[in-house]
Short mmCIF file of C-alpha atoms and ligand atoms in Angstrom, two decimals:
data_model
loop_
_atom_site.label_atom_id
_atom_site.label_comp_id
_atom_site.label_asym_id
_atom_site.label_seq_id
_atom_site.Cartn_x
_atom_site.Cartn_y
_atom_site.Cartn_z
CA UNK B 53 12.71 -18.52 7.38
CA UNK B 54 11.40 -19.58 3.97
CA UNK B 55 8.55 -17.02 2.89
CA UNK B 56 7.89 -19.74 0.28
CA UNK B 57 6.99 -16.95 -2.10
CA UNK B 58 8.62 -17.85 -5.38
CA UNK B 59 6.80 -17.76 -8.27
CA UNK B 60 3.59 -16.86 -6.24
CA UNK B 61 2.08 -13.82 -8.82
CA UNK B 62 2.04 -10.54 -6.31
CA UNK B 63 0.35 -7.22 -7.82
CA UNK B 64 1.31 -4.43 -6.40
CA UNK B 65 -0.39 -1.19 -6.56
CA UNK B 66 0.82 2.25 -6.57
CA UNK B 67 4.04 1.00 -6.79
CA UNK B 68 6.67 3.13 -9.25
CA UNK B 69 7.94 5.23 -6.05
CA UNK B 70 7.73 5.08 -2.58
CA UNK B 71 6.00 2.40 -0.29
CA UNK B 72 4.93 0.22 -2.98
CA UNK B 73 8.09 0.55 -5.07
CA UNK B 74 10.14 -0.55 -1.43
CA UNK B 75 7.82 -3.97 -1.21
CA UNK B 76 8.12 -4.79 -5.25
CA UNK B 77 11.51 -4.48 -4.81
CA UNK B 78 10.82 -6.93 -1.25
CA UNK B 79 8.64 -9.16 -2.68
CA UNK B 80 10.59 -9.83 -5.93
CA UNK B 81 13.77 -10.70 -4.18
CA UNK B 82 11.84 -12.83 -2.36
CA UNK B 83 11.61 -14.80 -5.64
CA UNK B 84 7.88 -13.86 -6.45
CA UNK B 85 6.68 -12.36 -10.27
CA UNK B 86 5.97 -8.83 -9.48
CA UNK B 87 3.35 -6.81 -11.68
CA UNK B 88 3.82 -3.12 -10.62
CA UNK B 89 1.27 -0.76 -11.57
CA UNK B 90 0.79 3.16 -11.31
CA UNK B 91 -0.41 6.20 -13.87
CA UNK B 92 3.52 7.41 -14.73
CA UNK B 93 4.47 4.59 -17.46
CA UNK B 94 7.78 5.86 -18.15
CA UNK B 95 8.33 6.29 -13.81
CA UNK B 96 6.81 2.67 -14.04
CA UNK B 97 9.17 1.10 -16.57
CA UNK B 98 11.94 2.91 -15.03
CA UNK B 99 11.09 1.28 -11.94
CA UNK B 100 10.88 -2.63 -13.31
CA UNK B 101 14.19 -2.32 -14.76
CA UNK B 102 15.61 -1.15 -11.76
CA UNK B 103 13.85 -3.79 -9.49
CA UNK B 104 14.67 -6.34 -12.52
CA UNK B 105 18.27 -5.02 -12.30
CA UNK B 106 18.44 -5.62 -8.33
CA UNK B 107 16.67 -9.23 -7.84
CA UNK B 108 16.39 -10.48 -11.17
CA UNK B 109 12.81 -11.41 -11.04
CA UNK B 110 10.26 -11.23 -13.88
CA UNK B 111 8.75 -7.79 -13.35
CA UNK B 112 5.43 -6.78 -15.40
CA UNK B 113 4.42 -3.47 -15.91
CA UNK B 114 0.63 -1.92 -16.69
CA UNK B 115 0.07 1.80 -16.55
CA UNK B 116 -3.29 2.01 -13.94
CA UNK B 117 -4.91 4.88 -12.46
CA UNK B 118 -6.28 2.85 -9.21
CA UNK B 119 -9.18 5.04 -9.04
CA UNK B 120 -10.39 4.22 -12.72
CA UNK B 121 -12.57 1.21 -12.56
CA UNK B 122 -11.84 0.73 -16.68
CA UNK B 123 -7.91 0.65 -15.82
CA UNK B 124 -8.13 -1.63 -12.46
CA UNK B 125 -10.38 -3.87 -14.95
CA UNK B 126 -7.60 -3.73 -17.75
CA UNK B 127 -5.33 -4.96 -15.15
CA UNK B 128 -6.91 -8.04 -13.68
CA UNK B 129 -7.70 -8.97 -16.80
CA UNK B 130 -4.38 -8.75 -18.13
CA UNK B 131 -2.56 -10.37 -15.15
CA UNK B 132 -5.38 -13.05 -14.91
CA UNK B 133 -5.14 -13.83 -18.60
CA UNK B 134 -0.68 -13.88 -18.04
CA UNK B 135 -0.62 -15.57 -15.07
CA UNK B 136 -3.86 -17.24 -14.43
CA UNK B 137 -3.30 -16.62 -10.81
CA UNK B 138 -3.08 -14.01 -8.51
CA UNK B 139 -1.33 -15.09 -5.06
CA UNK B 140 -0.98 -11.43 -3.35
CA UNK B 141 -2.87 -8.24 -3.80
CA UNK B 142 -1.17 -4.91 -1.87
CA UNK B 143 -3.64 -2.43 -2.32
CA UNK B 144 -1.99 0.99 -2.09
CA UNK B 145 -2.51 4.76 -3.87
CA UNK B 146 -1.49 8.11 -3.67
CA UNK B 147 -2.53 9.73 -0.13
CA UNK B 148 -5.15 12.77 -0.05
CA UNK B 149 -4.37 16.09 0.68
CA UNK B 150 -3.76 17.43 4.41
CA UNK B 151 -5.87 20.09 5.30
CA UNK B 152 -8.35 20.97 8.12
CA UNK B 153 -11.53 19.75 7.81
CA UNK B 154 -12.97 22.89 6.84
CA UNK B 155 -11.12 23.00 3.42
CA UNK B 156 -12.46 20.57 1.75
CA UNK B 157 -15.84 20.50 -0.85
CA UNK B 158 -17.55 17.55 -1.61
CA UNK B 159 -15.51 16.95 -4.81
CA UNK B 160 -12.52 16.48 -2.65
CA UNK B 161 -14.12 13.74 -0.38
CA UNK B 162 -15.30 12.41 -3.66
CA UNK B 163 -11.73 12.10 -4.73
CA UNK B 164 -10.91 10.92 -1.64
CA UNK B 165 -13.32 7.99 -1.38
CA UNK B 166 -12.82 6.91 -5.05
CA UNK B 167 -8.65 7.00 -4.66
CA UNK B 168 -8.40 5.58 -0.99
CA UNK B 169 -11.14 3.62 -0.12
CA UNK B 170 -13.19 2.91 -3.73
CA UNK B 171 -10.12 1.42 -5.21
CA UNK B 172 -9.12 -0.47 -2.66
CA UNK B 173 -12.50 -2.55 -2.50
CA UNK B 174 -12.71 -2.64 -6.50
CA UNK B 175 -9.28 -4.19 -6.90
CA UNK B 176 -10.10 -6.87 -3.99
CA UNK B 177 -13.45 -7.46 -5.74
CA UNK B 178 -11.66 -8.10 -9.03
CA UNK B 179 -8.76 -10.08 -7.52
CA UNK B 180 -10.73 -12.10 -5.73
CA UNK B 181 -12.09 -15.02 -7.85
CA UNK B 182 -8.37 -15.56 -9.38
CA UNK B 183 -7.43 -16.58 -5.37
CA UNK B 184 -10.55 -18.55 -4.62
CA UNK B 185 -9.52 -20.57 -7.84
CA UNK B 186 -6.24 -21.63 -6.43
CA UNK B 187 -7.67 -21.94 -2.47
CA UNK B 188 -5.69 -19.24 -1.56
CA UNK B 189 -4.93 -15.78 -1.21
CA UNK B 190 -3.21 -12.50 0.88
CA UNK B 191 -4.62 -9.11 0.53
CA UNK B 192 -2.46 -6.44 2.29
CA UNK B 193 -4.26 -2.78 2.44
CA UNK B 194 -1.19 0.02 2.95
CA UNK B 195 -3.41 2.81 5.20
CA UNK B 196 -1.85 5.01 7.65
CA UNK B 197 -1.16 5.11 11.65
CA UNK B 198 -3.43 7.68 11.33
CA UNK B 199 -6.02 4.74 12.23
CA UNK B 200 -4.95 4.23 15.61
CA UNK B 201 -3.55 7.94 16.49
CA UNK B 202 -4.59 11.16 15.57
CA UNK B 203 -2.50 13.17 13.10
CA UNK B 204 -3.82 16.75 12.49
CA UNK B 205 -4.79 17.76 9.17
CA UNK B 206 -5.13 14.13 8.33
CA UNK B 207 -9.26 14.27 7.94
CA UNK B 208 -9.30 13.12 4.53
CA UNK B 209 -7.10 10.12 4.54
CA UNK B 210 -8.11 9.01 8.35
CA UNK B 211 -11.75 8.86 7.27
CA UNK B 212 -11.19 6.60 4.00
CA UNK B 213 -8.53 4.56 5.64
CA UNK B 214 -10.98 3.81 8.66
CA UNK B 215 -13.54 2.45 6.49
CA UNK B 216 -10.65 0.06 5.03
CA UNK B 217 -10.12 -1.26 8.53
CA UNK B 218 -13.73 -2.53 8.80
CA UNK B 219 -14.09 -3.28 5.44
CA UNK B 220 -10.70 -5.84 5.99
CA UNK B 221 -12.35 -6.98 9.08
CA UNK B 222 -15.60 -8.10 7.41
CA UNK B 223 -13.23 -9.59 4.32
CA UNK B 224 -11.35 -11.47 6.74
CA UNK B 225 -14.72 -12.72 7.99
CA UNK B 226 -16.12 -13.99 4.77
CA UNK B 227 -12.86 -14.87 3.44
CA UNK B 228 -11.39 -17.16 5.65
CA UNK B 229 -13.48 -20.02 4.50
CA UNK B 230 -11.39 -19.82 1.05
CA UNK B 231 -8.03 -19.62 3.31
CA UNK B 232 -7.56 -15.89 2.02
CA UNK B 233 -5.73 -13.59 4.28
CA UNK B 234 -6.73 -9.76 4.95
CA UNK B 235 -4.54 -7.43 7.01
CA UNK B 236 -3.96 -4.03 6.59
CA UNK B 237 -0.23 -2.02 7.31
CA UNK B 238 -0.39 1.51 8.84
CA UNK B 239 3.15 3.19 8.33
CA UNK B 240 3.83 5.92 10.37
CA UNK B 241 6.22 8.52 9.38
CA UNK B 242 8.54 6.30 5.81
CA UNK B 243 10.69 8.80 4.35
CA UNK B 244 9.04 8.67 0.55
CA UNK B 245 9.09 11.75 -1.91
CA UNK B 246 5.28 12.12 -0.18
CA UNK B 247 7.26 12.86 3.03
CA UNK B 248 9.61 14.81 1.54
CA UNK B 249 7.40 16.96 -0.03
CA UNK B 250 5.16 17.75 3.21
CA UNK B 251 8.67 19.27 4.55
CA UNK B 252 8.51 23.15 5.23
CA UNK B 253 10.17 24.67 2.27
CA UNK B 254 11.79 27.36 4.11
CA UNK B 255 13.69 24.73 6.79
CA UNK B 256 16.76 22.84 6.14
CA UNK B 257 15.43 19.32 5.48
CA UNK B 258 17.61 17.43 7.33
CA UNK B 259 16.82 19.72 10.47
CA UNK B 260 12.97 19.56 9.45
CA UNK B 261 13.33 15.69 9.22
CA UNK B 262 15.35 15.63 12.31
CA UNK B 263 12.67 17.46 14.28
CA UNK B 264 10.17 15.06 12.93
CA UNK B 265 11.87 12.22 14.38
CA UNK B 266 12.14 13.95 17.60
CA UNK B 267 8.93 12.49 18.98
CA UNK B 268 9.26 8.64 17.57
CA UNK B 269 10.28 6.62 20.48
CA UNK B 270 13.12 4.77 17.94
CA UNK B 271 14.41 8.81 17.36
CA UNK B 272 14.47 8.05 13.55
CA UNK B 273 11.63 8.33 10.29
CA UNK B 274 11.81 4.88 9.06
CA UNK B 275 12.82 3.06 6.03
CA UNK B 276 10.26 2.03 3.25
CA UNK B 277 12.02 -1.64 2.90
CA UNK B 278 11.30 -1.77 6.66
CA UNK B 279 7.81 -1.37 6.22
CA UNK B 280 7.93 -4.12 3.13
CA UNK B 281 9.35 -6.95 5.09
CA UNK B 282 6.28 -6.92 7.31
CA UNK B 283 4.63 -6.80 3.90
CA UNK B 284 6.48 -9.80 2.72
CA UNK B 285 6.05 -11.66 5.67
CA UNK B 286 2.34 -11.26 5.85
CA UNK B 287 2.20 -12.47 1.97
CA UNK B 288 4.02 -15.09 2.89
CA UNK B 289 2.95 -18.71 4.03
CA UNK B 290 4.43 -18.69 7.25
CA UNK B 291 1.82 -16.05 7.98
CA UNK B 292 -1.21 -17.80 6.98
CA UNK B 293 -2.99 -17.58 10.81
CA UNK B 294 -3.09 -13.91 10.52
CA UNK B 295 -6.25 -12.30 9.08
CA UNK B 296 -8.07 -9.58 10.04
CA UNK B 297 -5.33 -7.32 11.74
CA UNK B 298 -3.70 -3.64 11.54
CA UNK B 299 -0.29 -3.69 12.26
CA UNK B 300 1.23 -0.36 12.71
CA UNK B 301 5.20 0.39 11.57
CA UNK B 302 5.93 3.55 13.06
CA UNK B 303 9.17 3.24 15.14
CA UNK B 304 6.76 3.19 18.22
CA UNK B 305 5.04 6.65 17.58
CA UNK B 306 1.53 5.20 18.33
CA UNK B 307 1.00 6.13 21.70
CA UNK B 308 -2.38 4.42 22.07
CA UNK B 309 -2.87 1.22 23.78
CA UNK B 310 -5.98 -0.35 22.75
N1 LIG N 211 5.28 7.48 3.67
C1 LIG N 211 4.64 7.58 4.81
O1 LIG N 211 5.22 7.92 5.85
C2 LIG N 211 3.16 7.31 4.88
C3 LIG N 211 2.51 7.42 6.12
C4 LIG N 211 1.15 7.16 6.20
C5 LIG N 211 0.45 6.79 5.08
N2 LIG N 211 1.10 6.70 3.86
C6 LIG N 211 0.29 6.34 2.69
O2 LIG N 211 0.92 5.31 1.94
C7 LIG N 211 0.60 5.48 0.56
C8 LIG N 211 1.90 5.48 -0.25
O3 LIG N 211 2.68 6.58 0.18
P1 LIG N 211 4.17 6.88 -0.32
O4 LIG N 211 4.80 7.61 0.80
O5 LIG N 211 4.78 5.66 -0.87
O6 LIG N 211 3.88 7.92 -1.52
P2 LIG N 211 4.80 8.38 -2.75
O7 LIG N 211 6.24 8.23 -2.43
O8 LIG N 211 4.27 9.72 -3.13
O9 LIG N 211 4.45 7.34 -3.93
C9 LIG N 211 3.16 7.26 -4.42
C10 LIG N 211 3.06 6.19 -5.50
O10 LIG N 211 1.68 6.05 -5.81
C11 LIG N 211 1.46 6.20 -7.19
N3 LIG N 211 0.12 6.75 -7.39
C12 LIG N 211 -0.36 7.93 -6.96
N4 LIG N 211 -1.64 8.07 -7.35
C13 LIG N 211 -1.98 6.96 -8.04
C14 LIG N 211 -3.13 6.53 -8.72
N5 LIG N 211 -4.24 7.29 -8.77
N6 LIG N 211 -3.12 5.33 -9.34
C15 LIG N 211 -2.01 4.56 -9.32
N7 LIG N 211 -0.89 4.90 -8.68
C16 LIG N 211 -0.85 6.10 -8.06
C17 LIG N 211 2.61 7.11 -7.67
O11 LIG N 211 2.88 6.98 -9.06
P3 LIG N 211 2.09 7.86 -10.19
O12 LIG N 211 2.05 9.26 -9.66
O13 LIG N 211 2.90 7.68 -11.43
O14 LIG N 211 0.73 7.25 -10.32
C18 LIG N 211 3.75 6.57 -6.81
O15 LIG N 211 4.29 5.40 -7.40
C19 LIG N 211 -0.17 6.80 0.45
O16 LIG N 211 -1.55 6.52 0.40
C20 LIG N 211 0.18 7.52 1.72
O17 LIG N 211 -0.83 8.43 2.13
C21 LIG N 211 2.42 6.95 3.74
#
Protein backbone atom coordinates (compact mmCIF):
# COMPACT_ATOMS: atom_id res chain seq x y z
CA UNK A 1 0.00 0.00 0.00
CA UNK A 2 1.14 3.52 -0.88
CA UNK A 3 0.95 5.74 2.42
CA UNK A 4 1.39 8.56 -0.14
CA UNK A 5 3.42 10.35 2.50
CA UNK A 6 6.40 11.77 0.68
CA UNK A 7 7.26 15.05 1.10
CA UNK A 8 4.12 15.59 3.37
CA UNK A 9 5.99 17.90 6.44
CA UNK A 10 5.37 15.52 9.76
CA UNK A 11 6.48 17.12 13.27
CA UNK A 12 7.09 14.95 15.65
CA UNK A 13 7.23 15.61 19.24
CA UNK A 14 9.20 14.17 21.96
CA UNK A 15 10.97 12.39 19.57
CA UNK A 16 15.08 11.99 20.26
CA UNK A 17 14.41 8.46 22.09
CA UNK A 18 11.85 6.14 22.42
CA UNK A 19 8.23 6.16 20.88
CA UNK A 20 8.65 9.21 18.97
CA UNK A 21 12.22 8.52 17.84
CA UNK A 22 10.64 4.73 16.48
CA UNK A 23 7.82 6.77 14.23
CA UNK A 24 10.51 9.61 12.90
CA UNK A 25 12.48 6.96 11.96
CA UNK A 26 8.74 5.32 10.38
CA UNK A 27 7.57 8.22 8.98
CA UNK A 28 10.81 9.36 7.26
CA UNK A 29 11.34 6.13 5.46
CA UNK A 30 8.12 6.52 4.44
CA UNK A 31 9.55 9.38 2.34
CA UNK A 32 8.05 12.29 4.50
CA UNK A 33 10.43 15.56 5.90
CA UNK A 34 10.65 14.83 9.49
CA UNK A 35 11.19 17.80 12.08
CA UNK A 36 12.03 16.04 15.42
CA UNK A 37 11.88 18.01 18.44
CA UNK A 38 12.75 17.42 22.25
CA UNK A 39 14.80 19.50 25.20
CA UNK A 40 18.32 17.25 24.75
CA UNK A 41 19.83 19.09 21.48
CA UNK A 42 22.86 17.12 21.33
CA UNK A 43 20.37 13.56 22.03
CA UNK A 44 18.30 15.41 19.23
CA UNK A 45 21.01 15.93 16.62
CA UNK A 46 22.34 12.63 17.42
CA UNK A 47 19.11 11.29 16.60
CA UNK A 48 18.57 13.13 12.92
CA UNK A 49 21.79 11.88 11.80
CA UNK A 50 21.03 8.57 12.69
CA UNK A 51 17.43 8.60 11.18
CA UNK A 52 19.15 10.70 8.18
CA UNK A 53 21.76 7.88 8.07
CA UNK A 54 18.93 5.02 7.91
CA UNK A 55 16.21 6.53 5.31
CA UNK A 56 17.89 9.33 3.88
CA UNK A 57 15.20 11.83 4.38
CA UNK A 58 15.59 15.54 5.17
CA UNK A 59 15.45 15.54 8.96
CA UNK A 60 15.10 19.06 10.90
CA UNK A 61 15.94 19.50 14.26
CA UNK A 62 14.60 22.31 17.02
CA UNK A 63 15.43 21.90 20.67
CA UNK A 64 11.56 22.27 22.42
CA UNK A 65 10.50 21.76 25.84
CA UNK A 66 6.69 20.73 24.86
CA UNK A 67 5.48 22.15 27.98
CA UNK A 68 6.96 25.76 27.26
CA UNK A 69 4.42 27.66 25.32
CA UNK A 70 7.55 30.21 24.14
CA UNK A 71 9.44 26.97 22.69
CA UNK A 72 6.20 25.13 21.06
CA UNK A 73 5.70 28.83 19.55
CA UNK A 74 9.45 28.95 18.32
CA UNK A 75 8.68 25.78 16.63
CA UNK A 76 5.59 26.36 14.57
CA UNK A 77 6.92 29.30 13.65
CA UNK A 78 10.03 27.98 12.45
CA UNK A 79 8.58 24.92 10.62
CA UNK A 80 5.69 27.13 9.24
CA UNK A 81 8.11 29.76 8.01
CA UNK A 82 10.55 26.36 6.36
CA UNK A 83 7.96 24.51 5.12
CA UNK A 84 4.88 26.54 4.87
CA UNK A 85 2.95 23.46 5.65
CA UNK A 86 2.42 21.18 8.23
CA UNK A 87 0.79 17.73 6.98
CA UNK A 88 1.10 15.59 10.41
CA UNK A 89 1.31 16.60 14.01
CA UNK A 90 2.22 13.46 16.65
CA UNK A 91 1.81 14.98 19.81
CA UNK A 92 3.89 13.08 22.37
CA UNK A 93 6.08 14.01 25.83
CA UNK A 94 7.76 12.57 28.55
CA UNK A 95 5.22 10.43 30.84
CA UNK A 96 4.55 11.58 34.62
CA UNK A 97 5.69 9.92 37.47
CA UNK A 98 3.98 6.58 38.90
CA UNK A 99 2.94 6.87 42.24
CA UNK A 100 -0.28 6.37 44.31
CA UNK A 101 -2.52 8.95 44.34
CA UNK A 102 -1.68 10.04 47.66
CA UNK A 103 1.88 11.22 46.67
CA UNK A 104 1.34 13.77 44.75
CA UNK A 105 0.95 17.92 45.65
CA UNK A 106 -0.64 20.15 43.48
CA UNK A 107 2.65 21.19 41.80
CA UNK A 108 2.92 17.71 40.49
CA UNK A 109 -0.62 17.67 38.83
CA UNK A 110 0.42 21.06 37.67
CA UNK A 111 3.33 19.48 35.93
CA UNK A 112 1.32 16.93 34.89
CA UNK A 113 -1.41 18.90 33.13
CA UNK A 114 1.07 21.40 31.53
CA UNK A 115 3.48 18.30 30.09
CA UNK A 116 0.63 15.77 29.11
CA UNK A 117 -2.40 17.34 28.44
CA UNK A 118 -1.46 21.44 28.13
CA UNK A 119 1.00 20.71 25.45
CA UNK A 120 -0.78 18.55 23.62
CA UNK A 121 -3.76 21.10 23.00
CA UNK A 122 -1.18 24.12 22.54
CA UNK A 123 0.75 22.38 19.78
CA UNK A 124 -2.70 21.35 17.95
CA UNK A 125 -3.84 24.96 18.46
CA UNK A 126 -0.65 26.23 16.83
CA UNK A 127 -0.53 23.57 14.09
CA UNK A 128 -3.71 23.98 13.17
CA UNK A 129 -4.14 26.95 10.75
CA UNK A 130 -0.89 25.64 8.68
CA UNK A 131 -3.41 22.33 7.86
CA UNK A 132 -6.59 24.26 7.30
CA UNK A 133 -4.42 26.24 4.68
CA UNK A 134 -3.67 23.22 2.65
CA UNK A 135 -7.41 21.40 3.35
CA UNK A 136 -5.84 18.92 5.20
CA UNK A 137 -4.40 17.52 8.13
CA UNK A 138 -3.60 14.26 10.75
CA UNK A 139 -3.09 14.83 14.36
CA UNK A 140 -2.00 11.62 16.21
CA UNK A 141 -1.98 12.05 20.27
CA UNK A 142 0.60 9.10 21.76
CA UNK A 143 -1.40 8.48 25.41
CA UNK A 144 -1.33 5.27 27.13
CA UNK A 145 -3.60 1.92 27.43
CA UNK A 146 -3.95 3.20 30.61
CA UNK A 147 -7.23 4.84 28.97
CA UNK A 148 -9.06 1.79 28.50
CA UNK A 149 -7.49 -0.46 31.49
CA UNK A 150 -6.41 0.31 34.73
CA UNK A 151 -2.67 0.30 35.51
CA UNK A 152 -1.86 0.96 39.22
CA UNK A 153 0.16 3.81 40.15
CA UNK A 154 -0.74 5.31 36.84
CA UNK A 155 -3.06 8.34 38.46
CA UNK A 156 -1.13 11.02 37.02
CA UNK A 157 -0.77 10.09 33.44
CA UNK A 158 -4.42 8.25 33.24
CA UNK A 159 -6.05 11.49 34.34
CA UNK A 160 -4.23 13.87 31.68
CA UNK A 161 -4.36 11.28 28.99
CA UNK A 162 -8.27 10.91 29.56
CA UNK A 163 -8.88 14.44 29.03
CA UNK A 164 -6.86 13.98 25.57
CA UNK A 165 -9.38 11.36 24.57
CA UNK A 166 -12.31 13.82 24.78
CA UNK A 167 -10.49 16.61 23.84
CA UNK A 168 -9.59 14.41 20.28
CA UNK A 169 -13.16 13.52 20.20
CA UNK A 170 -14.48 17.11 20.20
CA UNK A 171 -11.35 18.00 17.58
CA UNK A 172 -12.47 15.35 15.43
CA UNK A 173 -15.91 16.95 15.68
CA UNK A 174 -15.03 20.43 14.67
CA UNK A 175 -12.34 19.35 12.49
CA UNK A 176 -13.71 17.20 10.08
CA UNK A 177 -15.25 19.96 8.10
CA UNK A 178 -11.47 20.99 7.11
CA UNK A 179 -10.81 17.07 6.29
CA UNK A 180 -8.33 17.00 9.40
CA UNK A 181 -7.93 13.71 11.09
CA UNK A 182 -7.70 13.20 15.06
CA UNK A 183 -6.91 9.82 16.63
CA UNK A 184 -5.08 9.11 19.48
CA UNK A 185 -2.50 5.72 20.02
CA UNK A 186 -2.44 4.07 23.50
CA UNK A 187 0.76 1.76 23.66
CA UNK A 188 0.73 -0.67 26.16
CA UNK A 189 3.84 -2.05 27.54
CA UNK A 190 7.00 -0.64 24.21
CA UNK A 191 10.25 -1.50 25.54
CA UNK A 192 11.76 2.36 25.60
CA UNK A 193 14.56 3.52 28.14
CA UNK A 194 11.06 4.77 30.10
CA UNK A 195 10.37 1.00 30.41
CA UNK A 196 13.57 0.13 31.15
CA UNK A 197 13.99 2.34 33.78
CA UNK A 198 10.60 1.39 35.72
CA UNK A 199 12.44 -2.22 35.95
CA UNK A 200 13.22 -3.31 39.66
CA UNK A 201 16.84 -2.58 40.10
CA UNK A 202 17.54 -5.49 42.18
CA UNK A 203 15.99 -8.20 39.36
CA UNK A 204 17.75 -9.45 36.39
CA UNK A 205 16.14 -7.44 33.58
CA UNK A 206 15.60 -9.88 31.23
CA UNK A 207 13.73 -12.02 34.00
CA UNK A 208 11.92 -8.67 35.17
CA UNK A 209 10.96 -8.04 31.45
CA UNK A 210 10.11 -11.60 31.00
CA UNK A 211 7.67 -11.54 33.92
CA UNK A 212 6.18 -8.45 32.49
CA UNK A 213 5.29 -10.11 29.40
CA UNK A 214 3.84 -12.91 31.26
CA UNK A 215 0.34 -11.48 31.28
CA UNK A 216 0.19 -9.98 27.46
CA UNK A 217 -1.86 -12.38 25.55
CA UNK A 218 1.06 -12.13 22.49
CA UNK A 219 3.68 -13.33 25.66
CA UNK A 220 6.07 -10.50 24.50
CA UNK A 221 6.60 -6.30 25.44
CA UNK A 222 6.37 -4.91 22.06
CA UNK A 223 8.46 -3.08 19.66
CA UNK A 224 8.39 0.83 19.35
CA UNK A 225 8.49 0.57 15.27
CA UNK A 226 5.39 -1.62 15.85
CA UNK A 227 3.60 0.97 17.48
CA UNK A 228 4.86 3.61 14.55
CA UNK A 229 3.44 1.77 11.64
CA UNK A 230 -0.04 2.24 13.08
CA UNK A 231 1.29 5.77 13.41
CA UNK A 232 2.25 5.93 9.82
CA UNK A 233 -0.70 4.44 8.61
CA UNK A 234 -3.05 6.73 10.39
CA UNK A 235 -0.89 9.83 8.88
CA UNK A 236 -1.27 8.44 5.90
CA UNK A 237 -3.99 9.01 3.09
CA UNK A 238 -5.26 5.70 2.93
CA UNK A 239 -6.50 6.44 6.42
CA UNK A 240 -8.36 9.52 5.83
CA UNK A 241 -12.05 7.93 7.14
CA UNK A 242 -10.64 7.53 10.52
CA UNK A 243 -11.11 10.40 13.02
CA UNK A 244 -11.99 10.43 16.32
CA UNK A 245 -10.63 6.95 17.56
CA UNK A 246 -8.18 5.32 20.31
CA UNK A 247 -6.52 2.52 19.08
CA UNK A 248 -4.71 0.56 21.62
CA UNK A 249 -1.13 -1.43 20.70
CA UNK A 250 -0.60 -3.57 23.50
CA UNK A 251 -0.06 -7.19 22.24
CA UNK A 252 -3.74 -7.77 23.45
CA UNK A 253 -3.20 -6.79 27.20
CA UNK A 254 -6.45 -4.70 27.28
CA UNK A 255 -8.80 -6.93 28.71
CA UNK A 256 -11.80 -4.61 28.45
CA UNK A 257 -14.39 -4.91 25.89
CA UNK A 258 -16.21 -1.78 25.49
N1 LIG B 1 6.81 2.87 26.28
C1 LIG B 1 5.65 2.46 26.74
O1 LIG B 1 5.43 1.27 26.95
C2 LIG B 1 4.57 3.46 27.06
C3 LIG B 1 3.33 2.99 27.55
C4 LIG B 1 2.32 3.89 27.82
C5 LIG B 1 2.52 5.24 27.62
N2 LIG B 1 3.74 5.69 27.15
C6 LIG B 1 3.91 7.14 26.98
O2 LIG B 1 4.46 7.44 25.72
C7 LIG B 1 5.28 8.61 25.83
C8 LIG B 1 6.66 8.32 25.25
O3 LIG B 1 7.24 7.29 26.02
P1 LIG B 1 8.64 6.58 25.68
O4 LIG B 1 8.52 5.23 26.24
O5 LIG B 1 8.99 6.79 24.26
O6 LIG B 1 9.64 7.45 26.61
P2 LIG B 1 11.24 7.62 26.55
O7 LIG B 1 11.88 6.46 25.91
O8 LIG B 1 11.62 8.00 27.93
O9 LIG B 1 11.46 8.90 25.58
C9 LIG B 1 10.94 10.13 25.94
C10 LIG B 1 11.25 11.18 24.86
O10 LIG B 1 10.54 12.35 25.22
C11 LIG B 1 11.40 13.46 25.28
N3 LIG B 1 10.87 14.40 26.26
C12 LIG B 1 10.68 14.19 27.58
N4 LIG B 1 10.18 15.31 28.15
C13 LIG B 1 10.06 16.24 27.17
C14 LIG B 1 9.63 17.58 27.13
N5 LIG B 1 9.23 18.22 28.24
N6 LIG B 1 9.66 18.24 25.94
C15 LIG B 1 10.08 17.62 24.82
N7 LIG B 1 10.48 16.34 24.79
C16 LIG B 1 10.49 15.65 25.95
C17 LIG B 1 12.78 12.86 25.63
O11 LIG B 1 13.86 13.70 25.25
P3 LIG B 1 14.44 14.87 26.22
O12 LIG B 1 14.54 14.27 27.59
O13 LIG B 1 15.75 15.26 25.62
O14 LIG B 1 13.45 15.99 26.16
C18 LIG B 1 12.73 11.57 24.80
O15 LIG B 1 13.08 11.85 23.46
C19 LIG B 1 5.31 8.97 27.32
O16 LIG B 1 4.37 9.98 27.57
C20 LIG B 1 4.91 7.68 28.00
O17 LIG B 1 4.30 7.90 29.26
C21 LIG B 1 4.75 4.84 26.87
Amino acid sequence: MDFKLTNKVAVVLASSKGLGKAIATTLAQEGAIVVIASRNADELNATAKEIRQNTGAQIITVPTDVSKAEDANNLINQVGEQFGRIDILVNNAGGPPFDKFESFDDEQWQKAFELNLLSFARLSRLALPHMQKTGSGRIINIISGSVKSVLANSVLSTSMRMGIVGMAKLMADELGPYNITVNNVAPGLILTDRIKHTLPKDEDPEEAIKQRAANIPLRRIGEPKELAALVAFLASEPAAYISGTTIPVDGGAGRSIY
